PDB file of C-alpha atoms in Angstrom:
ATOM      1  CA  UNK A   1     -19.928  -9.291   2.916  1.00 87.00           C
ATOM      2  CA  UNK A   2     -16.711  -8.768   1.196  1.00 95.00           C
ATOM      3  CA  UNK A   3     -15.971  -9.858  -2.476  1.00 97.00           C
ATOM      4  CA  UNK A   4     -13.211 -11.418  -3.686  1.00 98.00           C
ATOM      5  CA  UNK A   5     -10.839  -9.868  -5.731  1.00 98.00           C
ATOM      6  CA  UNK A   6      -6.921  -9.187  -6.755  1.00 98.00           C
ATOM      7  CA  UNK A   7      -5.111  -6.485  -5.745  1.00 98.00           C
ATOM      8  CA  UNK A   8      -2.033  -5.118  -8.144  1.00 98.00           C
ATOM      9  CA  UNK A   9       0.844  -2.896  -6.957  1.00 98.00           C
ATOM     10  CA  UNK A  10       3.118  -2.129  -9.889  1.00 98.00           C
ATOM     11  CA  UNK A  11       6.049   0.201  -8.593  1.00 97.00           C
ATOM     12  CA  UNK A  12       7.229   2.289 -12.043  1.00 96.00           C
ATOM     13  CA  UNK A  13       9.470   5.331 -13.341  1.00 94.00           C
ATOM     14  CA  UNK A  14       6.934   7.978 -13.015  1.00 94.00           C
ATOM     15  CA  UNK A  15       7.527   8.757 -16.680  1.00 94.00           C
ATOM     16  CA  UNK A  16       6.321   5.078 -17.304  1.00 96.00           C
ATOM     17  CA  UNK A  17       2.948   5.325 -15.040  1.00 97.00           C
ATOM     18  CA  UNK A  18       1.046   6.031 -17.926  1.00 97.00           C
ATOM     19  CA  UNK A  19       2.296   2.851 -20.153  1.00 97.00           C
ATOM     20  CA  UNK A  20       1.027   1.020 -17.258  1.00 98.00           C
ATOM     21  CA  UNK A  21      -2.370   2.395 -16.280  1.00 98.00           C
ATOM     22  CA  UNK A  22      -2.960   2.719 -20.225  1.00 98.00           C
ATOM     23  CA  UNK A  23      -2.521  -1.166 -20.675  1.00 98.00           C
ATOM     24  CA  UNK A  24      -4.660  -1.333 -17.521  1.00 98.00           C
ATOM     25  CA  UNK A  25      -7.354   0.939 -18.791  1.00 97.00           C
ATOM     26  CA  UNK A  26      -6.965  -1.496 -22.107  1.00 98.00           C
ATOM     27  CA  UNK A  27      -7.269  -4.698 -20.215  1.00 98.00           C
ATOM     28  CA  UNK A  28     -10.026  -3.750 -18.565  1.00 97.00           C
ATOM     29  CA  UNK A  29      -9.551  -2.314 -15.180  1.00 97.00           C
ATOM     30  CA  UNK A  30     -12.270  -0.120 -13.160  1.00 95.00           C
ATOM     31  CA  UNK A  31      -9.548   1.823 -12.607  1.00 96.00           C
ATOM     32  CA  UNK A  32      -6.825   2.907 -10.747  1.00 97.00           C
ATOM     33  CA  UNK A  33      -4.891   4.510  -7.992  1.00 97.00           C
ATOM     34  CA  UNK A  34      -0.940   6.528  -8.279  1.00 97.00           C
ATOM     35  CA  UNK A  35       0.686   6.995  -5.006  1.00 97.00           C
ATOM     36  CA  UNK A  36       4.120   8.804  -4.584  1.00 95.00           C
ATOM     37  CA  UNK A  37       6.986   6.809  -4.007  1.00 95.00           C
ATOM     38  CA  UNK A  38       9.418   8.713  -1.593  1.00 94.00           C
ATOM     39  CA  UNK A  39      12.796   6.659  -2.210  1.00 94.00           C
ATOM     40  CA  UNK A  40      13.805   2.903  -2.969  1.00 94.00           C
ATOM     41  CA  UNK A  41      16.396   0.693  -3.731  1.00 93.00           C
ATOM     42  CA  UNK A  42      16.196  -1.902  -6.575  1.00 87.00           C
ATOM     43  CA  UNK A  43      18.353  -3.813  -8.509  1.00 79.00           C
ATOM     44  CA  UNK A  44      19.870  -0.979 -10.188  1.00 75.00           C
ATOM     45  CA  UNK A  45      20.936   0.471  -6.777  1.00 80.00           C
ATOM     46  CA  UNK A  46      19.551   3.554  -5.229  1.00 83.00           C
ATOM     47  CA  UNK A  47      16.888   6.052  -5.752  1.00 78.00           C
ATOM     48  CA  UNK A  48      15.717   9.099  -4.238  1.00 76.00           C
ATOM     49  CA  UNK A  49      12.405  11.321  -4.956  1.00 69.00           C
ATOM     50  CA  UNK A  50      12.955  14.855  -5.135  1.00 63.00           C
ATOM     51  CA  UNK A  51      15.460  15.410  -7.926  1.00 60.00           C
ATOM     52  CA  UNK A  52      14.519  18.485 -10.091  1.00 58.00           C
ATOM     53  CA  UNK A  53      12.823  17.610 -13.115  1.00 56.00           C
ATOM     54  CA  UNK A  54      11.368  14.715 -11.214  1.00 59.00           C
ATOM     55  CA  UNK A  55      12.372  12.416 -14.089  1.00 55.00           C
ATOM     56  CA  UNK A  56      13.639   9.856 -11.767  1.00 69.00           C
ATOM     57  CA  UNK A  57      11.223   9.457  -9.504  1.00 89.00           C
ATOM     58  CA  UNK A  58       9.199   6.475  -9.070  1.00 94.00           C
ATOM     59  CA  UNK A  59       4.959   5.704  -8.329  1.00 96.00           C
ATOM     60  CA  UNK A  60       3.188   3.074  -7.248  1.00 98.00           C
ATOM     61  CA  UNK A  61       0.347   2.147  -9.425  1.00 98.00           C
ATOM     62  CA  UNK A  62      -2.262  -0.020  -7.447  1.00 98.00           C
ATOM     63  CA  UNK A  63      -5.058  -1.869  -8.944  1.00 98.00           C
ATOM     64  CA  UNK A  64      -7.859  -3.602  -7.754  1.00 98.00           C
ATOM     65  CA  UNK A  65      -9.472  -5.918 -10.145  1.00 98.00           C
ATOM     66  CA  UNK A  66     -11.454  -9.026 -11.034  1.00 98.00           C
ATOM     67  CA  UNK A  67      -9.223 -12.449 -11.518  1.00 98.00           C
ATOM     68  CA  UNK A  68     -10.349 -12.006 -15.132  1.00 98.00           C
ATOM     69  CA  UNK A  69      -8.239  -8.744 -15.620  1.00 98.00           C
ATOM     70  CA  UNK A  70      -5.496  -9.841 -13.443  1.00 98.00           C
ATOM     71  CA  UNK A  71      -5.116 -12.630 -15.634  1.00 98.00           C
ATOM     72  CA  UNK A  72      -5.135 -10.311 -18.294  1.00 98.00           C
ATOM     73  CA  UNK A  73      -2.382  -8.408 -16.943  1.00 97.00           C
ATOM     74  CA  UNK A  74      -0.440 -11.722 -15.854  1.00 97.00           C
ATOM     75  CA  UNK A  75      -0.893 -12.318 -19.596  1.00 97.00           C
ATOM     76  CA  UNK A  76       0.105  -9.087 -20.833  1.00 97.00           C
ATOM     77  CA  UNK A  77       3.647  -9.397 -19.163  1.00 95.00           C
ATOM     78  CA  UNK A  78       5.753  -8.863 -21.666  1.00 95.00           C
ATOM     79  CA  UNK A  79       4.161  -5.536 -22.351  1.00 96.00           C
ATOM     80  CA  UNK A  80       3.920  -4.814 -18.980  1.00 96.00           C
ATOM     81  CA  UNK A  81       7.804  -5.225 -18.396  1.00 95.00           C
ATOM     82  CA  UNK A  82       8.250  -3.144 -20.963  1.00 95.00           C
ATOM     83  CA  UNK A  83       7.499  -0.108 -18.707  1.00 94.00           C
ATOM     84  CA  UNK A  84      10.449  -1.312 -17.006  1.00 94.00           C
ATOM     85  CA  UNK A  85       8.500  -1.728 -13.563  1.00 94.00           C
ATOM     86  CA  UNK A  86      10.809  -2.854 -10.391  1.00 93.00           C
ATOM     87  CA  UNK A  87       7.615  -4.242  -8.221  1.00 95.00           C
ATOM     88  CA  UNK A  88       4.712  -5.688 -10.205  1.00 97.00           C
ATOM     89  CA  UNK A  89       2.864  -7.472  -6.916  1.00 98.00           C
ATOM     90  CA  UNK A  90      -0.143  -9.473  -6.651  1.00 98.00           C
ATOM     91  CA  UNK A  91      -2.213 -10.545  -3.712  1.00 98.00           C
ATOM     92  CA  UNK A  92      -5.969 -11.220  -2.914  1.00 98.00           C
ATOM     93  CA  UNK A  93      -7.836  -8.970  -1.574  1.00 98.00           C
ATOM     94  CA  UNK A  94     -11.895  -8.708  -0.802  1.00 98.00           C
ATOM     95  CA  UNK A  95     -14.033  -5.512  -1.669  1.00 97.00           C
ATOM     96  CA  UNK A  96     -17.229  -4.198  -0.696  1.00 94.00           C
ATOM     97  CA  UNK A  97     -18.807  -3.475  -4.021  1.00 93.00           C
ATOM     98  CA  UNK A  98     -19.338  -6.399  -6.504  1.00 91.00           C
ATOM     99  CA  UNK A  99     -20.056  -3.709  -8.969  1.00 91.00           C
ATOM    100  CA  UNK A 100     -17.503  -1.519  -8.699  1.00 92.00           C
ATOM    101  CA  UNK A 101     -14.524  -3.844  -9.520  1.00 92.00           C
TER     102      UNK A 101
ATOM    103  CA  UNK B   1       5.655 -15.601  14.642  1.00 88.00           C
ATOM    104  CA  UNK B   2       2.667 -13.270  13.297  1.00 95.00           C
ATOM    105  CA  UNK B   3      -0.411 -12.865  14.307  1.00 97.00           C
ATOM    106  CA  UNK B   4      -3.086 -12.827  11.600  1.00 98.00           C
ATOM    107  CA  UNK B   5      -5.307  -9.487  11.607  1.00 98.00           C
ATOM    108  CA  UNK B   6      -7.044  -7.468   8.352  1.00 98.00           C
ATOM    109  CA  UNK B   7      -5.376  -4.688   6.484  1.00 98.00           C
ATOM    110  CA  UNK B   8      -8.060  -2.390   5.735  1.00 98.00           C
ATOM    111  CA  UNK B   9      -7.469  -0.209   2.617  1.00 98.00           C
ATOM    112  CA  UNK B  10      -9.604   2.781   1.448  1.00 98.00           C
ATOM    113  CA  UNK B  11      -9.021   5.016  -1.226  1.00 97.00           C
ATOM    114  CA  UNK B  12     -11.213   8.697  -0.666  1.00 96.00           C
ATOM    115  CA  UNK B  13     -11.581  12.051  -1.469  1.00 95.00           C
ATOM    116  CA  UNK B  14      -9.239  13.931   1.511  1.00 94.00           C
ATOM    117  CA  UNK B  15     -12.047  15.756   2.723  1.00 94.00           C
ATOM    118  CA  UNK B  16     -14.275  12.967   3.467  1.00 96.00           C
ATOM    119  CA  UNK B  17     -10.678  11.404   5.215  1.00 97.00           C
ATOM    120  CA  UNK B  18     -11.851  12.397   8.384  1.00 97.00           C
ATOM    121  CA  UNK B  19     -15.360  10.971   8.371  1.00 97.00           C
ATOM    122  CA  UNK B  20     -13.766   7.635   7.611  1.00 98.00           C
ATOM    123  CA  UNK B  21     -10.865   7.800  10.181  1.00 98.00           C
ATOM    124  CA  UNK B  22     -13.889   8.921  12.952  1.00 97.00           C
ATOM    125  CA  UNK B  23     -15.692   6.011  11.707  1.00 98.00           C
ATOM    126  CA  UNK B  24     -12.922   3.889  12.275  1.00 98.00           C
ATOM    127  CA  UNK B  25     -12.141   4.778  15.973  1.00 97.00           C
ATOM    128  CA  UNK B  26     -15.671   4.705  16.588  1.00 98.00           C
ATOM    129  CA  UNK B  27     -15.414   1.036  15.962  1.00 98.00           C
ATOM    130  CA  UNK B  28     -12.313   0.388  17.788  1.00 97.00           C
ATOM    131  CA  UNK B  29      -9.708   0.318  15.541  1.00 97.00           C
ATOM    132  CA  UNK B  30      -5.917   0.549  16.942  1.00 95.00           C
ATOM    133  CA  UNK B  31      -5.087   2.761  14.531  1.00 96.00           C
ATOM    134  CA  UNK B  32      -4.483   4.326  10.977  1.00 97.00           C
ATOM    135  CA  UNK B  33      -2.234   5.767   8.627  1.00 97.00           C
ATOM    136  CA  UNK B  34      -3.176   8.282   5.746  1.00 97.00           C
ATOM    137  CA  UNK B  35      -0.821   8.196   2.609  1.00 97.00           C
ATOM    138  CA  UNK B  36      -1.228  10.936   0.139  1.00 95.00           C
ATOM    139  CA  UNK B  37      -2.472  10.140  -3.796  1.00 95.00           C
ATOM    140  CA  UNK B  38      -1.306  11.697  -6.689  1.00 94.00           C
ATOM    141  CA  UNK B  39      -3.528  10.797  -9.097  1.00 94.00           C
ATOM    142  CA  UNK B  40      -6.400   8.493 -10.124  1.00 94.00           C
ATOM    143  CA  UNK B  41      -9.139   6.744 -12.532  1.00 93.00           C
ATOM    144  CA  UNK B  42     -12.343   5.574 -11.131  1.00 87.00           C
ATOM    145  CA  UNK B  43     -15.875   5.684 -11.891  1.00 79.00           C
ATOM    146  CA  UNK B  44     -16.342   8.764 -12.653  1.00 75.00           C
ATOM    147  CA  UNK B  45     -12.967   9.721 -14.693  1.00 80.00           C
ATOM    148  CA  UNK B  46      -9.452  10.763 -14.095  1.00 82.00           C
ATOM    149  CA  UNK B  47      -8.704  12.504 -10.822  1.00 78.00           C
ATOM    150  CA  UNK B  48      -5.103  14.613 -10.951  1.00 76.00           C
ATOM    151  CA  UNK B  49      -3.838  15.473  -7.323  1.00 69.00           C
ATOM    152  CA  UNK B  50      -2.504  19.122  -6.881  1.00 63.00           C
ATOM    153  CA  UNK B  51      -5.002  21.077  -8.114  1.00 60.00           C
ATOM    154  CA  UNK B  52      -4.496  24.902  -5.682  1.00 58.00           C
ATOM    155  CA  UNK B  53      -7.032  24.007  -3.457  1.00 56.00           C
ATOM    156  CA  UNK B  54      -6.364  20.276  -3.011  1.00 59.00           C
ATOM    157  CA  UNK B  55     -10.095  19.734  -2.720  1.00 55.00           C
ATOM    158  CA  UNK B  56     -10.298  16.771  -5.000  1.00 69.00           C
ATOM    159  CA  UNK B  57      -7.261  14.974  -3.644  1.00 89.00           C
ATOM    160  CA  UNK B  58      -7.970  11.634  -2.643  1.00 94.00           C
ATOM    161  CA  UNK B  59      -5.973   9.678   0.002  1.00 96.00           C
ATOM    162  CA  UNK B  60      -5.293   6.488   0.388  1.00 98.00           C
ATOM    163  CA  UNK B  61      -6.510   5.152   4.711  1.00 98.00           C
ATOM    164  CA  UNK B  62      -4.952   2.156   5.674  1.00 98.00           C
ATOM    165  CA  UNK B  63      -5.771   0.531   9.041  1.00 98.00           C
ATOM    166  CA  UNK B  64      -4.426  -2.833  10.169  1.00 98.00           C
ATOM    167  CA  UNK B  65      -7.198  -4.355  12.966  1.00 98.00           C
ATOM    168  CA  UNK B  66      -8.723  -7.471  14.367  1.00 98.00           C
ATOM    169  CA  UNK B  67     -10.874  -9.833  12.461  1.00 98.00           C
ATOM    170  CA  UNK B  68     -13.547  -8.065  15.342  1.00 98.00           C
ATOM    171  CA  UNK B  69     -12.916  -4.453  14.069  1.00 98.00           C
ATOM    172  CA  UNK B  70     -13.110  -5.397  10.465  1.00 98.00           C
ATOM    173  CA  UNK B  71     -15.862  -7.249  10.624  1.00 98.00           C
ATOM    174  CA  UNK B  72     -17.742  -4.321  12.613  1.00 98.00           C
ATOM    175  CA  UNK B  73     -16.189  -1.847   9.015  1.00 97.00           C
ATOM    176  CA  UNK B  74     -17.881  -3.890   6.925  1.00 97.00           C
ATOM    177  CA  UNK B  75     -21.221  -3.970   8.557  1.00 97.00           C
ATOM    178  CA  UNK B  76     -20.833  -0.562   8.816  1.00 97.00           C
ATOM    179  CA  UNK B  77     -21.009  -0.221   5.040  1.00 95.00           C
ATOM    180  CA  UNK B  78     -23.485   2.132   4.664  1.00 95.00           C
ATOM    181  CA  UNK B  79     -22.114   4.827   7.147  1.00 96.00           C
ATOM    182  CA  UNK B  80     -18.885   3.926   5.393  1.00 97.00           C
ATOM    183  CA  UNK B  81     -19.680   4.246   1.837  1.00 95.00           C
ATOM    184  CA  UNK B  82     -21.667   7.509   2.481  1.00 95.00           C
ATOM    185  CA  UNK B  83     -18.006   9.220   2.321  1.00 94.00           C
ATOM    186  CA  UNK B  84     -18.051   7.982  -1.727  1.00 94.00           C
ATOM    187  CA  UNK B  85     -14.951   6.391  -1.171  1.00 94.00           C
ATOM    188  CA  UNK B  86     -13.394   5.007  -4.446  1.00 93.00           C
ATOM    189  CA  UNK B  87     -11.804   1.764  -3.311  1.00 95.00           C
ATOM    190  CA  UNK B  88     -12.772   0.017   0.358  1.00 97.00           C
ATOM    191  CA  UNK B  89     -10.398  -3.617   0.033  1.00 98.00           C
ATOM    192  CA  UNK B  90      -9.426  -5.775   2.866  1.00 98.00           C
ATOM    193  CA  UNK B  91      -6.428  -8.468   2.862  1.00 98.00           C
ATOM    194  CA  UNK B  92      -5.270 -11.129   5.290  1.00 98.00           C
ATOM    195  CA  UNK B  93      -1.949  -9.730   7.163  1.00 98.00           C
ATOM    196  CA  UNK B  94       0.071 -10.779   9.990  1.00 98.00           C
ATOM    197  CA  UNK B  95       1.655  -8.587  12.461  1.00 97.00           C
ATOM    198  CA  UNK B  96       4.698  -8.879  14.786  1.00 94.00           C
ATOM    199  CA  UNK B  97       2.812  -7.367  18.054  1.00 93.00           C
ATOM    200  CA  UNK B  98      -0.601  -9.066  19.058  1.00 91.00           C
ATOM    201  CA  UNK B  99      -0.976  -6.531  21.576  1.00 91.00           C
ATOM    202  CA  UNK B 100      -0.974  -3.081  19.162  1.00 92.00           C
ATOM    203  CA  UNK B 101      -3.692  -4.504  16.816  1.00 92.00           C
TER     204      UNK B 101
ATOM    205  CA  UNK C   1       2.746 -17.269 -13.462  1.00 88.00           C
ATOM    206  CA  UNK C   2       3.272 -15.559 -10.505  1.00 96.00           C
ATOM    207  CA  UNK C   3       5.620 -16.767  -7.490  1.00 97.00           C
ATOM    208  CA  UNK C   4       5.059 -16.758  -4.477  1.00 98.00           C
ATOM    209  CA  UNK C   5       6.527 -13.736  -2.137  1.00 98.00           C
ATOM    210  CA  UNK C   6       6.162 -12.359   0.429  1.00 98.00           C
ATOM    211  CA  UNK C   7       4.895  -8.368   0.766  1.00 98.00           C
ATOM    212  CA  UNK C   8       6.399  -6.493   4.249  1.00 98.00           C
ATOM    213  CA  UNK C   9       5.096  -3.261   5.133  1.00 98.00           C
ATOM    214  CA  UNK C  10       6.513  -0.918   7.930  1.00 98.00           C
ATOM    215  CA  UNK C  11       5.227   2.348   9.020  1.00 97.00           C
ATOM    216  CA  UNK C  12       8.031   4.303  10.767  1.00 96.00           C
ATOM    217  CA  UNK C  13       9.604   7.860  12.001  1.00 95.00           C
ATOM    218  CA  UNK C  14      11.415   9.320   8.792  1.00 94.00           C
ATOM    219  CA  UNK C  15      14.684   9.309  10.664  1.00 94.00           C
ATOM    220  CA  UNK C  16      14.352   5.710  11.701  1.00 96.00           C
ATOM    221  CA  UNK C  17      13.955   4.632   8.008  1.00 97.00           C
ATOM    222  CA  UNK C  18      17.402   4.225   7.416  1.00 97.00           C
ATOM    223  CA  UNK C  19      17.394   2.218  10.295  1.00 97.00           C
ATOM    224  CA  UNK C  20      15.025  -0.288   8.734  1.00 98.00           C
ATOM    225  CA  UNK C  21      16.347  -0.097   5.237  1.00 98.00           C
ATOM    226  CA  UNK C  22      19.455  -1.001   6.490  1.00 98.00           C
ATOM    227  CA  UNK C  23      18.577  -3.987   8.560  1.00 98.00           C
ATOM    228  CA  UNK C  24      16.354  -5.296   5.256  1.00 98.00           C
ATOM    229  CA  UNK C  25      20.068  -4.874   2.858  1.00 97.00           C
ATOM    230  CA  UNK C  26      21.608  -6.733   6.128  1.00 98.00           C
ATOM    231  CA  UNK C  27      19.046  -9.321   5.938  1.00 98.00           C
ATOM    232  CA  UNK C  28      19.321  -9.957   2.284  1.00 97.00           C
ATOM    233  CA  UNK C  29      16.326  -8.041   0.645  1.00 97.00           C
ATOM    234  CA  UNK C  30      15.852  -7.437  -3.018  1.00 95.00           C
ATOM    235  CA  UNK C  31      15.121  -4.209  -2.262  1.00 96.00           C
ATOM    236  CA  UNK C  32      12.520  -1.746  -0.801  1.00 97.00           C
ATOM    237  CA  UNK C  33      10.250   1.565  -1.713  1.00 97.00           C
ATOM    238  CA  UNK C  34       9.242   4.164   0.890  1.00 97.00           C
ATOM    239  CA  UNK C  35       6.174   6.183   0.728  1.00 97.00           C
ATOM    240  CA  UNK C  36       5.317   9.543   1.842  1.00 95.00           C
ATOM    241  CA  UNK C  37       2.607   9.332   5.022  1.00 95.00           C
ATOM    242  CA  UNK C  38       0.481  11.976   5.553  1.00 94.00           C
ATOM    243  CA  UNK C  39      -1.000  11.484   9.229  1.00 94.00           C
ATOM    244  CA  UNK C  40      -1.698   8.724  11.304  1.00 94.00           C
ATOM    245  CA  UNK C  41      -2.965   7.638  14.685  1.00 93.00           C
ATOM    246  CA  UNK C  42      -1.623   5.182  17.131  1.00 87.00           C
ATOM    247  CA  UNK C  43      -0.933   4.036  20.165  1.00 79.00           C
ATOM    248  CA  UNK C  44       1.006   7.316  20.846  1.00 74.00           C
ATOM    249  CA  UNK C  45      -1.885   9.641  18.785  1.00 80.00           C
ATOM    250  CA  UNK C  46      -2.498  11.984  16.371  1.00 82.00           C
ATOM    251  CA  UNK C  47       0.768  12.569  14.247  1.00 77.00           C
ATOM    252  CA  UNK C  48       0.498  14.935  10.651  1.00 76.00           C
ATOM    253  CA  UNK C  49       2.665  15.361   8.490  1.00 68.00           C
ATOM    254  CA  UNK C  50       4.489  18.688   7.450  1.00 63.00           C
ATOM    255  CA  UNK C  51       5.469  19.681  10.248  1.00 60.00           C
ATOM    256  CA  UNK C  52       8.544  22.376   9.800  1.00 58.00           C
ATOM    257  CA  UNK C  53      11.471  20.742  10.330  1.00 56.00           C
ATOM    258  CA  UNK C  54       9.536  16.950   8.769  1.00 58.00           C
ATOM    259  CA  UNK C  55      11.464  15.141  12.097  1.00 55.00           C
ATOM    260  CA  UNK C  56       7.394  13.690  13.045  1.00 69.00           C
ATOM    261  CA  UNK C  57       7.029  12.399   9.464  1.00 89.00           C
ATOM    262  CA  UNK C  58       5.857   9.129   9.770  1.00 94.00           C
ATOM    263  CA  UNK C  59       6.758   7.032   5.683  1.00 96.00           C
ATOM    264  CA  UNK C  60       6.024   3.661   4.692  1.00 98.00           C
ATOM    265  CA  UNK C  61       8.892   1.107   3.873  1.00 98.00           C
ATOM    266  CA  UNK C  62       6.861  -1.987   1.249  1.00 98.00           C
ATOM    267  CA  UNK C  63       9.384  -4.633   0.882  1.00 98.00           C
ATOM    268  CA  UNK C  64       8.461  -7.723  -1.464  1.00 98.00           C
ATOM    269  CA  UNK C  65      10.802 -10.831  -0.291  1.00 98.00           C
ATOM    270  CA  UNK C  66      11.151 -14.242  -0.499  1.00 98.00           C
ATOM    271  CA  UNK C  67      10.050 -16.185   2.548  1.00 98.00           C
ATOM    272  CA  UNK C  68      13.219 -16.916   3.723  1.00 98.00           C
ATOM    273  CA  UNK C  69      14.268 -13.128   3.615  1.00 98.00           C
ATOM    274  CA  UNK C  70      10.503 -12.365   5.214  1.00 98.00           C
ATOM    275  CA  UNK C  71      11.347 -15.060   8.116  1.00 98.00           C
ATOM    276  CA  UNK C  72      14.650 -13.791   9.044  1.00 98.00           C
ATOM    277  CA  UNK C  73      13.435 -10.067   9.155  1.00 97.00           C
ATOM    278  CA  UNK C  74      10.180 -11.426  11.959  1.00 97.00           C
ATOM    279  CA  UNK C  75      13.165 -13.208  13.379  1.00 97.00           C
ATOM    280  CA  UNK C  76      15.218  -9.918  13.452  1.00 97.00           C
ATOM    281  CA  UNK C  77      12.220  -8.627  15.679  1.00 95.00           C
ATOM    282  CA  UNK C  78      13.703  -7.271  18.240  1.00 95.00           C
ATOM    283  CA  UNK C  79      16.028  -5.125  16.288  1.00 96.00           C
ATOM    284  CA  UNK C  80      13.345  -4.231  13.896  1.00 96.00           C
ATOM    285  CA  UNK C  81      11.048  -2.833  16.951  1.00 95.00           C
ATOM    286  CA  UNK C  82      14.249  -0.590  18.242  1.00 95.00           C
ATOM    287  CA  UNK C  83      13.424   1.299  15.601  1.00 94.00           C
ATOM    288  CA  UNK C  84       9.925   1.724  16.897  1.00 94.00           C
ATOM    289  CA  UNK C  85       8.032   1.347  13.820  1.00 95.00           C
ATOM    290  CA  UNK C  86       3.992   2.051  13.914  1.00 93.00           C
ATOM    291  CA  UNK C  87       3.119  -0.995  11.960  1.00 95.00           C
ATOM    292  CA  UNK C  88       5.024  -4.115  10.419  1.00 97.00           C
ATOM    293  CA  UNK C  89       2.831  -6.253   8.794  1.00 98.00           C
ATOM    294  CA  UNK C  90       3.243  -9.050   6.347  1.00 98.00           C
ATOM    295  CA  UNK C  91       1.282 -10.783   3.245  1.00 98.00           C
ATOM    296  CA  UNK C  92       1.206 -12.920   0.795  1.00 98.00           C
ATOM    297  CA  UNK C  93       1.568 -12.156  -2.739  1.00 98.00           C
ATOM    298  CA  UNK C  94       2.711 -13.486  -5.885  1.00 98.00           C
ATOM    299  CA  UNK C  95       5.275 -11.572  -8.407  1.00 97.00           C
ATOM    300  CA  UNK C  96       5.819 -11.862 -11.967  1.00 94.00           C
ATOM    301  CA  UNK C  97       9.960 -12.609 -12.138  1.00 93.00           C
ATOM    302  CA  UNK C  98      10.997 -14.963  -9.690  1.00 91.00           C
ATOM    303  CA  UNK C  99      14.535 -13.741 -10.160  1.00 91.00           C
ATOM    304  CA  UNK C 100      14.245 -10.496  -8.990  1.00 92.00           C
ATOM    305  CA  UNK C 101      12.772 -11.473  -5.466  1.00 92.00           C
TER     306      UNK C 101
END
């Protein structure tokens, strides 16, 4: 029996992950989940992983929450798009564990 | 067109990747596809990837299957969750090829 | 709020991403991110990562698109499949600017 919940995928500057999980954390997520992001193209062209300080590179931040603290975070937009994110996805998703998210 | 079929998601620590991709054949599943994780919260606190011995990576499993093979996953919940994994979420997705999944 | 979108996801070759990038600018999308995979199985089985030379890398292309965009790309299948991806699948999700998808 699955459990309904939302899943978030925020794609961020690396050097803005933490803005993001840290309003996460304060909103009230069970946590969270940084994957590397390879290369992409946005609306501010292209951009590749790799470069030397790593500065550039982007991460995707994925989320898996209750509709409480997706609302929350739907909310919280402003702040949110202040991390400058160029994905900030949401999409329904079921889980195993009640308790765990 | 697309045909509908379940995107499977887990989350897990990389050396417990391989009991969940056995138990995934086992049931029949097409297929999977293991993406690397840099870093996490959960549960039980923040996880950084890249520690020397890579031991408490996680990695992120994601299978695309029938309703069938996801339905046999989540009765298999106890084999499955005995590899601690962090996150087990499944979504509705549609595929191009009926005949791969 | 959140809109309405649509969330692609194609598991490829590394040197065929290009070759799917490209036919998502042709085809009018917002943009993409690619992931670093790790391993996989499919149909053709067992592939890891890391090899020497990286040519059996396997990545994952996410593109978030507007239905339109998302129907001419399953339209575009035959194209898309020259490039003999792994996995496309597509879902629904909802994103917080409308303009940017």
């Amino acid at each position: 029996m699955l459990h309904p919940r939302k899943r978030i995928e925020i794609v961020v500057e690396a050097v803005q992950a933490e803005a993001v999980t840290e309003l996460l954390d304060r909103l009230g997520a069970p946590g969270w989940t940084i994957l590397p992001v390879q290369a992409g193209r946005g609306r501010q062209g292209l951009r590749q992983g790799g470069d030397p300080g790593g500065v550039f590179d982007n991460v995707l931040v994925l989320c898996i929450a209750s509709e409480a603290v997706a609302a929350r975070v739907i909310e919280a937009r402003d702040e949110l798009l202040g991390a400058r994110p160029a994905i900030v996805s949401v999409s329904d998703c079921g889980v195993l564990r009640a308790e765990h998210f």
